[in-house]
mmCIF file of C-alpha atoms in Angstrom:
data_model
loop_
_atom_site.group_PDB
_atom_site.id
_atom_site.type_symbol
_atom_site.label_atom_id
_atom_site.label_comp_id
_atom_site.label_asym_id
_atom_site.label_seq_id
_atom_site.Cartn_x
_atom_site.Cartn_y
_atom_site.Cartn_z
ATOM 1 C CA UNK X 1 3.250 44.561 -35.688
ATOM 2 C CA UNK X 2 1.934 41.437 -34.550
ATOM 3 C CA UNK X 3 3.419 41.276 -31.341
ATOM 4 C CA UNK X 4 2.437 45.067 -31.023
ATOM 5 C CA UNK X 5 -1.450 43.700 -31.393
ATOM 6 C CA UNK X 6 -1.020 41.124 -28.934
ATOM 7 C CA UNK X 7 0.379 43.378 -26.299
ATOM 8 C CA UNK X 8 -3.222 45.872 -27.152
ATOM 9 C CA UNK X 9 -5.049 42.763 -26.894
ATOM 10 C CA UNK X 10 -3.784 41.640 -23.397
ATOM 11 C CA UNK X 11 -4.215 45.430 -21.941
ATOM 12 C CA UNK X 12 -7.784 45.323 -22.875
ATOM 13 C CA UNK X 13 -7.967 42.117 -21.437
ATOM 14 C CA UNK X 14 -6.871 43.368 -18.281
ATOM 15 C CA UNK X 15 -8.920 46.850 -18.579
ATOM 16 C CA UNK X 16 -11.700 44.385 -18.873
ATOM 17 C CA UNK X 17 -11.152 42.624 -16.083
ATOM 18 C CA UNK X 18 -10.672 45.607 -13.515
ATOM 19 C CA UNK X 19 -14.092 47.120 -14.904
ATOM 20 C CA UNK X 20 -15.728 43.757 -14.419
ATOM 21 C CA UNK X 21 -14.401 43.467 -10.466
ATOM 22 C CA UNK X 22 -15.738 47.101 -9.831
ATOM 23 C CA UNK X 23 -19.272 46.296 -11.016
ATOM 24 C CA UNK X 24 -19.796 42.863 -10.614
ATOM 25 C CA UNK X 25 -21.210 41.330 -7.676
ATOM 26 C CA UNK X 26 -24.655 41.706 -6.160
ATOM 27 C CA UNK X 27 -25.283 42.741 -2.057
ATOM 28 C CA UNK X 28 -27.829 40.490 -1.138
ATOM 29 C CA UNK X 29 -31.341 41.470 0.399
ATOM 30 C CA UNK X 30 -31.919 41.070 4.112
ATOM 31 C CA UNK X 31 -34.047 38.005 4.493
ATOM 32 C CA UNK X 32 -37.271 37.723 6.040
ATOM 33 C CA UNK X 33 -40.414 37.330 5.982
ATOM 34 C CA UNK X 34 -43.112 35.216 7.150
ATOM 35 C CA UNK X 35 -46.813 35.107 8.058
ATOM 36 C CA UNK X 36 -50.024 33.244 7.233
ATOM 37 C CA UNK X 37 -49.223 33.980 3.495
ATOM 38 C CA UNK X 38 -48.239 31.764 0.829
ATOM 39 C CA UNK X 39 -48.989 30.348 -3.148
ATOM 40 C CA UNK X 40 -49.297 27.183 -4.086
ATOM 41 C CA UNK X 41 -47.551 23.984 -6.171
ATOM 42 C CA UNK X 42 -47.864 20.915 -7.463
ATOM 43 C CA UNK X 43 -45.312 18.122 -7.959
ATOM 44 C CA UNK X 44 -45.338 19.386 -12.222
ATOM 45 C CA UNK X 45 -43.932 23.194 -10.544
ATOM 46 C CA UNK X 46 -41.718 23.016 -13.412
ATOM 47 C CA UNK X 47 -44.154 22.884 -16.205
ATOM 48 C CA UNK X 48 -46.350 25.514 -15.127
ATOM 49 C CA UNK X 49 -43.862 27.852 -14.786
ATOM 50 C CA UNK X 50 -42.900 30.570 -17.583
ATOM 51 C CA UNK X 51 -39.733 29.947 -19.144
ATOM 52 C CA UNK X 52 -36.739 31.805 -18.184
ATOM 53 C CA UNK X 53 -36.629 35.307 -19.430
ATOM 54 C CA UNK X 54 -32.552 35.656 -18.324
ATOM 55 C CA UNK X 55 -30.290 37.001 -20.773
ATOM 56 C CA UNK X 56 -28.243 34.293 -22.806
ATOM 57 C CA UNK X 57 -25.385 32.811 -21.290
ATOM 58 C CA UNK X 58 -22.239 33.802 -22.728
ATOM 59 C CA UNK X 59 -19.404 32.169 -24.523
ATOM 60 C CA UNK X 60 -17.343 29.817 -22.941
ATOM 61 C CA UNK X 61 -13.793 30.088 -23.463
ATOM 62 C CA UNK X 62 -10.207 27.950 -22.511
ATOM 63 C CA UNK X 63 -6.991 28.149 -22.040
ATOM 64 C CA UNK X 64 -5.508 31.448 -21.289
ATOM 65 C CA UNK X 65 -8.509 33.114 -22.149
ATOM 66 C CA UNK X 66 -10.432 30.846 -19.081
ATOM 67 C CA UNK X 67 -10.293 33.157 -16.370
ATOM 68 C CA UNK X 68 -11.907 36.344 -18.446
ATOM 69 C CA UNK X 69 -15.216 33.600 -19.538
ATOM 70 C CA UNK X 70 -17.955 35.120 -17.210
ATOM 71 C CA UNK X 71 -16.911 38.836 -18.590
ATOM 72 C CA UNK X 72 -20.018 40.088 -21.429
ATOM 73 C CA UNK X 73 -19.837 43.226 -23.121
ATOM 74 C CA UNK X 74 -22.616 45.330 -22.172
ATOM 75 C CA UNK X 75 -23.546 49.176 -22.079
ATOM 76 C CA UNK X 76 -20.969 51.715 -23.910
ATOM 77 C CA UNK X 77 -20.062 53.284 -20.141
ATOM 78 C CA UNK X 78 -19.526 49.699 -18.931
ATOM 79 C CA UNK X 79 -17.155 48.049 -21.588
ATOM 80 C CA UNK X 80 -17.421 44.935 -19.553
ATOM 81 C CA UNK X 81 -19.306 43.168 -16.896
ATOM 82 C CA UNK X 82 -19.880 39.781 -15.305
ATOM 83 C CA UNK X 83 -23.090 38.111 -16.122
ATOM 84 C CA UNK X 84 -25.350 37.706 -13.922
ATOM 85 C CA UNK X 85 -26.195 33.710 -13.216
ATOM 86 C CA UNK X 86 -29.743 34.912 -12.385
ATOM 87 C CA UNK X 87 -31.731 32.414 -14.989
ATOM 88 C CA UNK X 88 -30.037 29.789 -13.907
ATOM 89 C CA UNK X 89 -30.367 30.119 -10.545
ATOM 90 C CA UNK X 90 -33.701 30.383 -10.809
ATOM 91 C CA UNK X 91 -33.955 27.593 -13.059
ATOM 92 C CA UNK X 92 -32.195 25.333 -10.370
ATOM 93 C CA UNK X 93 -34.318 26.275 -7.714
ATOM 94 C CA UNK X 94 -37.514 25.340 -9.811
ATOM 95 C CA UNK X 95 -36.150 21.901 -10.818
ATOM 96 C CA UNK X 96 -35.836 20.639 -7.119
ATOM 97 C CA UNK X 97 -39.177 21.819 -6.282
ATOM 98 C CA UNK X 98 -41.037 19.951 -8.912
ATOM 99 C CA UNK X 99 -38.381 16.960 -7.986
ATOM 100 C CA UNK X 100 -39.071 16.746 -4.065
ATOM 101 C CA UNK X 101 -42.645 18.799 -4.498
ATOM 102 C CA UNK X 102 -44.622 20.904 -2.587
ATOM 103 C CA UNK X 103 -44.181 19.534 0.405
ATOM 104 C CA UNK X 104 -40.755 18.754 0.794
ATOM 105 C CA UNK X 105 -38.994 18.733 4.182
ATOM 106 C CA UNK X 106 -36.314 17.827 6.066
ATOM 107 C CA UNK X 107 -33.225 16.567 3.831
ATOM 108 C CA UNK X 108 -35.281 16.477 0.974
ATOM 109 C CA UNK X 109 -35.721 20.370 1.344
ATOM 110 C CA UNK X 110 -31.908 20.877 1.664
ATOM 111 C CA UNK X 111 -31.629 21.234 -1.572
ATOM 112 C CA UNK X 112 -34.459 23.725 -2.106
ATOM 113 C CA UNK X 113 -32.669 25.798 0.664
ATOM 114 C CA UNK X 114 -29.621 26.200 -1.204
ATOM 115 C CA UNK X 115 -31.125 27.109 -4.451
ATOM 116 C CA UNK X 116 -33.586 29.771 -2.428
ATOM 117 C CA UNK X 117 -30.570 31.482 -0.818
ATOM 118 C CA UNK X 118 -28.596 31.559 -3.935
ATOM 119 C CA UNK X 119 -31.231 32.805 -6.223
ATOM 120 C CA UNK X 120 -32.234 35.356 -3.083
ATOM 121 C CA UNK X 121 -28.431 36.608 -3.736
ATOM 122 C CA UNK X 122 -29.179 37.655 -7.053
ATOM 123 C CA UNK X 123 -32.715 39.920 -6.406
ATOM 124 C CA UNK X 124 -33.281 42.404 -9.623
ATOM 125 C CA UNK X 125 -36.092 44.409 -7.867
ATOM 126 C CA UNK X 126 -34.463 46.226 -4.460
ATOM 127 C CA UNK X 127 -37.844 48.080 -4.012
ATOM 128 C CA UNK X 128 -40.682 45.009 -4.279
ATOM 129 C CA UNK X 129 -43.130 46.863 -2.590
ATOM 130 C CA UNK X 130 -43.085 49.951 -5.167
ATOM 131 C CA UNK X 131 -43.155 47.598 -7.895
ATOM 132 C CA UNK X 132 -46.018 46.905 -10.223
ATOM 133 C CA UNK X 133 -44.692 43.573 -10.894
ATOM 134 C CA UNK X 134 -45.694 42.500 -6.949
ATOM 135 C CA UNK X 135 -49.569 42.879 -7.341
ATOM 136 C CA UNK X 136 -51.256 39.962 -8.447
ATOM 137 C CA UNK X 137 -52.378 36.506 -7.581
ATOM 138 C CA UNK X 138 -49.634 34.146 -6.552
ATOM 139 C CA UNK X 139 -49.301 30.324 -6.007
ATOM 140 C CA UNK X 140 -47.313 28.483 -3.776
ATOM 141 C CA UNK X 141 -44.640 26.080 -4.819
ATOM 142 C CA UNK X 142 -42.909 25.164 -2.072
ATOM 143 C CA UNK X 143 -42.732 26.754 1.635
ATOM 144 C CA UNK X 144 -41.356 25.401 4.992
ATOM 145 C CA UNK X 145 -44.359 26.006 7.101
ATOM 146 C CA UNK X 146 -45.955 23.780 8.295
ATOM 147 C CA UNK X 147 -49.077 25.557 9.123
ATOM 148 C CA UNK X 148 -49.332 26.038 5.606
ATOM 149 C CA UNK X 149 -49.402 22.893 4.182
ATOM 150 C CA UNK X 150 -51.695 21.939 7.195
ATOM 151 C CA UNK X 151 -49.429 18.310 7.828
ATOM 152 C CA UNK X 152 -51.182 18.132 11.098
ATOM 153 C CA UNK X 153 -54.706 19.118 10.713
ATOM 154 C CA UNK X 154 -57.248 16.309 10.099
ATOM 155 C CA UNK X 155 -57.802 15.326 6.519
ATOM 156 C CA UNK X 156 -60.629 17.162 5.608
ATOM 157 C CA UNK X 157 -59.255 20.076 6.536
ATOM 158 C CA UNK X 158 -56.085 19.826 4.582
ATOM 159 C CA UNK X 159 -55.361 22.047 1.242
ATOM 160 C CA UNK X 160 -55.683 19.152 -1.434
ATOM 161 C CA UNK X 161 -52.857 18.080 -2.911
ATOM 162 C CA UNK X 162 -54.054 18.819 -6.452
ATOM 163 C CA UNK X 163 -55.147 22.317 -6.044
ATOM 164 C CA UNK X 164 -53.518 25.460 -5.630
ATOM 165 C CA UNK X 165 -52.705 27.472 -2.460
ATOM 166 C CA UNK X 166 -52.574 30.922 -3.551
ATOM 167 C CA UNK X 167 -51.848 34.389 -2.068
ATOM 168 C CA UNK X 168 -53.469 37.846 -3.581
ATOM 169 C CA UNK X 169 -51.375 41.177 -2.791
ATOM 170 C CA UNK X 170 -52.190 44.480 -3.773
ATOM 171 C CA UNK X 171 -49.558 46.840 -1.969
ATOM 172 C CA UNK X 172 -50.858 50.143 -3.186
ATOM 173 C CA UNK X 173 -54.631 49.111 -2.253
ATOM 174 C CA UNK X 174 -53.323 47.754 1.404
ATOM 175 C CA UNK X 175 -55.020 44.016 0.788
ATOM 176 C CA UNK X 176 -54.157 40.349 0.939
ATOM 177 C CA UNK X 177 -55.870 37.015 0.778
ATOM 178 C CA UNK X 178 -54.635 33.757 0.672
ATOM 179 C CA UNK X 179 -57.165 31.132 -0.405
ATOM 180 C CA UNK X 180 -57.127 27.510 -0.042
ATOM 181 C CA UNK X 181 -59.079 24.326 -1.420
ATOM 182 C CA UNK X 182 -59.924 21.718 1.164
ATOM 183 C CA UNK X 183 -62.645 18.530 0.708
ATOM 184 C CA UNK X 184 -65.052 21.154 3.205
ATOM 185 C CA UNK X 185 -64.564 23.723 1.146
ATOM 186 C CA UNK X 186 -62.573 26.846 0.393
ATOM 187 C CA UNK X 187 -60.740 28.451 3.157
ATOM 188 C CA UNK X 188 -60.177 32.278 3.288
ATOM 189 C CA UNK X 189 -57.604 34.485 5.085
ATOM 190 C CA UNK X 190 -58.210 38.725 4.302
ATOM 191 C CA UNK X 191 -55.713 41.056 5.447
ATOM 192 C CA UNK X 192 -54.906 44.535 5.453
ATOM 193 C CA UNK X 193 -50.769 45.258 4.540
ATOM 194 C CA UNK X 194 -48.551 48.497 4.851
ATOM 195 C CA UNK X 195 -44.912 48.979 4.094
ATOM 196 C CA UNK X 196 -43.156 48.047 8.301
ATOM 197 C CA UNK X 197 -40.414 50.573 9.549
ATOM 198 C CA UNK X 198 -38.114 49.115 12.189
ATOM 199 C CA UNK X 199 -40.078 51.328 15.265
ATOM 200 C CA UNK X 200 -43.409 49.517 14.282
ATOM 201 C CA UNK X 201 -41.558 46.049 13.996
ATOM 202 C CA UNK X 202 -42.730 44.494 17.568
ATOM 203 C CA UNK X 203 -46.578 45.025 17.163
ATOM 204 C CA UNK X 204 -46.460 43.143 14.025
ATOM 205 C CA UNK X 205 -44.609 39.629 15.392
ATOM 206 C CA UNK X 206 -46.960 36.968 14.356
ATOM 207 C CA UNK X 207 -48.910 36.210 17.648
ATOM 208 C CA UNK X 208 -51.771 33.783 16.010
ATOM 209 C CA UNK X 209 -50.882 30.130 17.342
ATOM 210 C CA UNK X 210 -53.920 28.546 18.426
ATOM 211 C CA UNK X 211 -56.659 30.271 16.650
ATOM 212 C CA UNK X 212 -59.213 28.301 14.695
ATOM 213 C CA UNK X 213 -57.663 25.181 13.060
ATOM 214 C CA UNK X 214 -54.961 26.578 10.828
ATOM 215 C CA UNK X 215 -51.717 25.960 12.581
ATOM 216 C CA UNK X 216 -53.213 22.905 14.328
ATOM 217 C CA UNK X 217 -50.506 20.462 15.142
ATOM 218 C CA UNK X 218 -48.202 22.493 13.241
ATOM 219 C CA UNK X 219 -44.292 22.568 14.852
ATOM 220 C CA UNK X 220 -43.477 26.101 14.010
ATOM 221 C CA UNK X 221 -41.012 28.580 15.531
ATOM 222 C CA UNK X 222 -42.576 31.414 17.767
ATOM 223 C CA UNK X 223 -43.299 35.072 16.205
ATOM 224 C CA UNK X 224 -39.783 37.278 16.036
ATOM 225 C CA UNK X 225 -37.898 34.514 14.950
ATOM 226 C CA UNK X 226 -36.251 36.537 12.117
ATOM 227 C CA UNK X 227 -37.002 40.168 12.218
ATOM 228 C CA UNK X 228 -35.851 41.546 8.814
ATOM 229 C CA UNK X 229 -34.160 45.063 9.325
ATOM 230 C CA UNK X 230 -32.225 47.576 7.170
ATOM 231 C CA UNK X 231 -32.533 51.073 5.771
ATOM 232 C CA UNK X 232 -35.014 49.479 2.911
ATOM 233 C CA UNK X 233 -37.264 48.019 5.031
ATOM 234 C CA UNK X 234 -40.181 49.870 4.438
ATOM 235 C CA UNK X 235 -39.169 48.877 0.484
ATOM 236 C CA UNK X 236 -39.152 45.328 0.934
ATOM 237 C CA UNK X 237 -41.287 44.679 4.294
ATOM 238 C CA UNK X 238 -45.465 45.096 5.104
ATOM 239 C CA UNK X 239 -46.820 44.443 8.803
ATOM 240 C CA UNK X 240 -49.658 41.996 7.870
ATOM 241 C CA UNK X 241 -52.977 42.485 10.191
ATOM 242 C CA UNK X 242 -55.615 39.802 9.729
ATOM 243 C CA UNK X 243 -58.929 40.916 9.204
ATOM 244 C CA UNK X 244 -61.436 37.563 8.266
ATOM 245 C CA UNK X 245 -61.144 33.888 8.523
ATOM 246 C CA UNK X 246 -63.368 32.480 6.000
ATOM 247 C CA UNK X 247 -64.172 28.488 6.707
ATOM 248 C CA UNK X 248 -65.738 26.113 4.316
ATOM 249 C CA UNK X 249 -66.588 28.942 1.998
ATOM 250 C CA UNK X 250 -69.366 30.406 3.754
ATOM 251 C CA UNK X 251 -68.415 30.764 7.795
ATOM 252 C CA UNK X 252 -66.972 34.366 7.913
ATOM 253 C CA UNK X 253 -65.007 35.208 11.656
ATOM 254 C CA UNK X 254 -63.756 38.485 12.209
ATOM 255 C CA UNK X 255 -60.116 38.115 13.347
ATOM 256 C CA UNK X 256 -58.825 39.024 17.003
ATOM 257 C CA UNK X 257 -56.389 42.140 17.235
ATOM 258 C CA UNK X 258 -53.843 39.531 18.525
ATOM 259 C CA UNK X 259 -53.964 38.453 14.678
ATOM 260 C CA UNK X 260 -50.634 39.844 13.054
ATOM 261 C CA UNK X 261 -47.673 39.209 10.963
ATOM 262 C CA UNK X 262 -44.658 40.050 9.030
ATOM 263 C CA UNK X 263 -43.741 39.262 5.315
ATOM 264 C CA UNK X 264 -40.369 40.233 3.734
ATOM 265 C CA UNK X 265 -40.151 39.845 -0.355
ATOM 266 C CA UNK X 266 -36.602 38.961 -0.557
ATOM 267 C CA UNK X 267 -36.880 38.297 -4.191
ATOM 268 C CA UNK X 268 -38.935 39.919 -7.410
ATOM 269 C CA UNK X 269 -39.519 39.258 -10.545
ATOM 270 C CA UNK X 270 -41.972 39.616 -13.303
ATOM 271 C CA UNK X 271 -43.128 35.631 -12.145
ATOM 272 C CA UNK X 272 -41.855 34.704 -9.274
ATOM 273 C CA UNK X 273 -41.637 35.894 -5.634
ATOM 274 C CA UNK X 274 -39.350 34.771 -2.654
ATOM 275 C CA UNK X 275 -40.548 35.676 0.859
ATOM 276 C CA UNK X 276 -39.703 34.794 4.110
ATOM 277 C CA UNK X 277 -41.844 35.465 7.805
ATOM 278 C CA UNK X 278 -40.604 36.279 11.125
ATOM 279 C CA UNK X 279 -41.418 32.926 12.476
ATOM 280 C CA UNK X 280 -38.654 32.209 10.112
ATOM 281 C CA UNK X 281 -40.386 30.106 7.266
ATOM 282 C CA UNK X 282 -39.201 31.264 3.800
ATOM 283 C CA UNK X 283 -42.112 30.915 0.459
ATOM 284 C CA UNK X 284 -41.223 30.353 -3.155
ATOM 285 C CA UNK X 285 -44.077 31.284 -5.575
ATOM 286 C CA UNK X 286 -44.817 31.467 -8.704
ATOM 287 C CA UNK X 287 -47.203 34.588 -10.400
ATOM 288 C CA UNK X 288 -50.965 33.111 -11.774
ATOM 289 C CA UNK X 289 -52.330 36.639 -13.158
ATOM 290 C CA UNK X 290 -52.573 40.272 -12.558
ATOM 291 C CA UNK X 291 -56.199 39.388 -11.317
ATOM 292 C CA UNK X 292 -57.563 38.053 -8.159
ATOM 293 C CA UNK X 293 -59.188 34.771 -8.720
ATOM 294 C CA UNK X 294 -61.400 34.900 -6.153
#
């Protein structure tokens, strides 16, 4: 009788683990997505952002029973499937923001790479741009552009270093604005979005390199750089058209046509956003409020 048990036990073992290989793995998002947009950070990221929602991570096992450790009983149809590392993830990529900070770069960004590429793997929302959880007011934590962080511009034009950079979106209502604090004053960028198909692609490459003082002295790769593409596209992808620079808080300029862009959300969730521009910069940041600030 006993032996008969074991010999039930190891076939469900092995059921288990050819259900868990069929629905396992994630296909990862095509990356992309660039543009003038961004939220911001500070060096305490980590404290100011929610705490993991991710399911609990399962038991760990040894010995023989090793290999089947990952494997979590879930829906009734399913038996068995692998976790999904997801929190974690997520969790890494938020602990080498706040350790390197906002402006991280070369090798000290490496890291921060790694983590955004792994936790872009794992994306939970395929559709971003017909998700509720996208609209809001977003901050930046960490980006690779340059322009953003405005390294090169004179002092008092910089974003302060205590203050937030942050990005509004509002896909259904067509709108963003990204909104930084520098000693002059608040700076302003509107824009009008739309879900991108692949034909429309080329009149949206960001074209914008010398206008005003926002990618001054910046060392940033041309528009086109990465061009997302794929069947979902239009799911995950909005052609960005400036429409107002607003300087100091109070000197409005109406943008040139030339004034375009591309942003890919690569990742979703209900409080934090991965995107990446075709001048190939990639964003990490984290959700504020439903509301626009300002």
């Amino acid at each position: 009788l006993a032996a008969h048990r074991s010999g039930q036990c190891r076939s469900w073992l092995v059921v288990a683990a050819l259900l868990g290989s069929l629905g396992g793995s994630r296909i990862p998002l095509p990356r992309g997505l660039n543009s003038a947009f961004a939220g911001s950070n500070s060096p305490v990221a980590a404290s100011r952002v929610a705490p993991d929602r991710s399911p609990a991570q399962p038991l760990r096992l040894t010995g023989r029973a090793a290999p089947f450790q990952r494997l979590r009983h879930v829906a009734p149809l399913g038996f068995f499937s692998w976790p999904s590392d997801r929190g974690s993830l997520k969790q890494k990529l938020l602990q080498e923001i706040a350790s390197a900070g906002r402006d991280a770069s070369g090798d000290a960004a490496a890291p921060i790479l790694e983590a955004f590429e792994a936790l872009e793997a794992t994306n939970p929302c395929p559709s971003p741009l017909e998700s509720p959880m996208l609209k809001g007011e977003w901050e930046l934590l960490w980006t690779s552009s340059e322009s953003i962080l405005g390294k090169s511009r004179p002092w008092l034009f910089r974003p302060k270093d205590d203050e937030p950079i942050l990005q509004f979106l509002d896909p259904v209502a067509g709108y963003a604005r990204n909104l930084e604090y520098t000693p002059l004053g608040n700076n302003m960028v509107e824009a009008e979005i739309a879900p991108l198909d692949a034909e429309k692609r080329a009149q949206f490459v960001s074209r914008l390199d010398d206008f005003l003082m926002f990618k001054y002295g910046a060392k940033e790769s041309s528009g086109g750089t990465y061009m997302p593409d794929g069947n979902d596209l239009g799911k995950t992808t909005v052609g960005v058209r400036f429409k107002f620079f607003t300087l100091f808080g109070w000197l409005r300029i109406p943008a040139p046509e030339t004034a375009t862009g591309i942003l890919q959300v690569t990742y979703l969730d209900d409080d934090l956003r991965l995107s990446r521009g075709d001048r190939g910069n990639i964003f990490v940041l984290r959700k504020r409020s439903v509301d626009k600030v300002a």
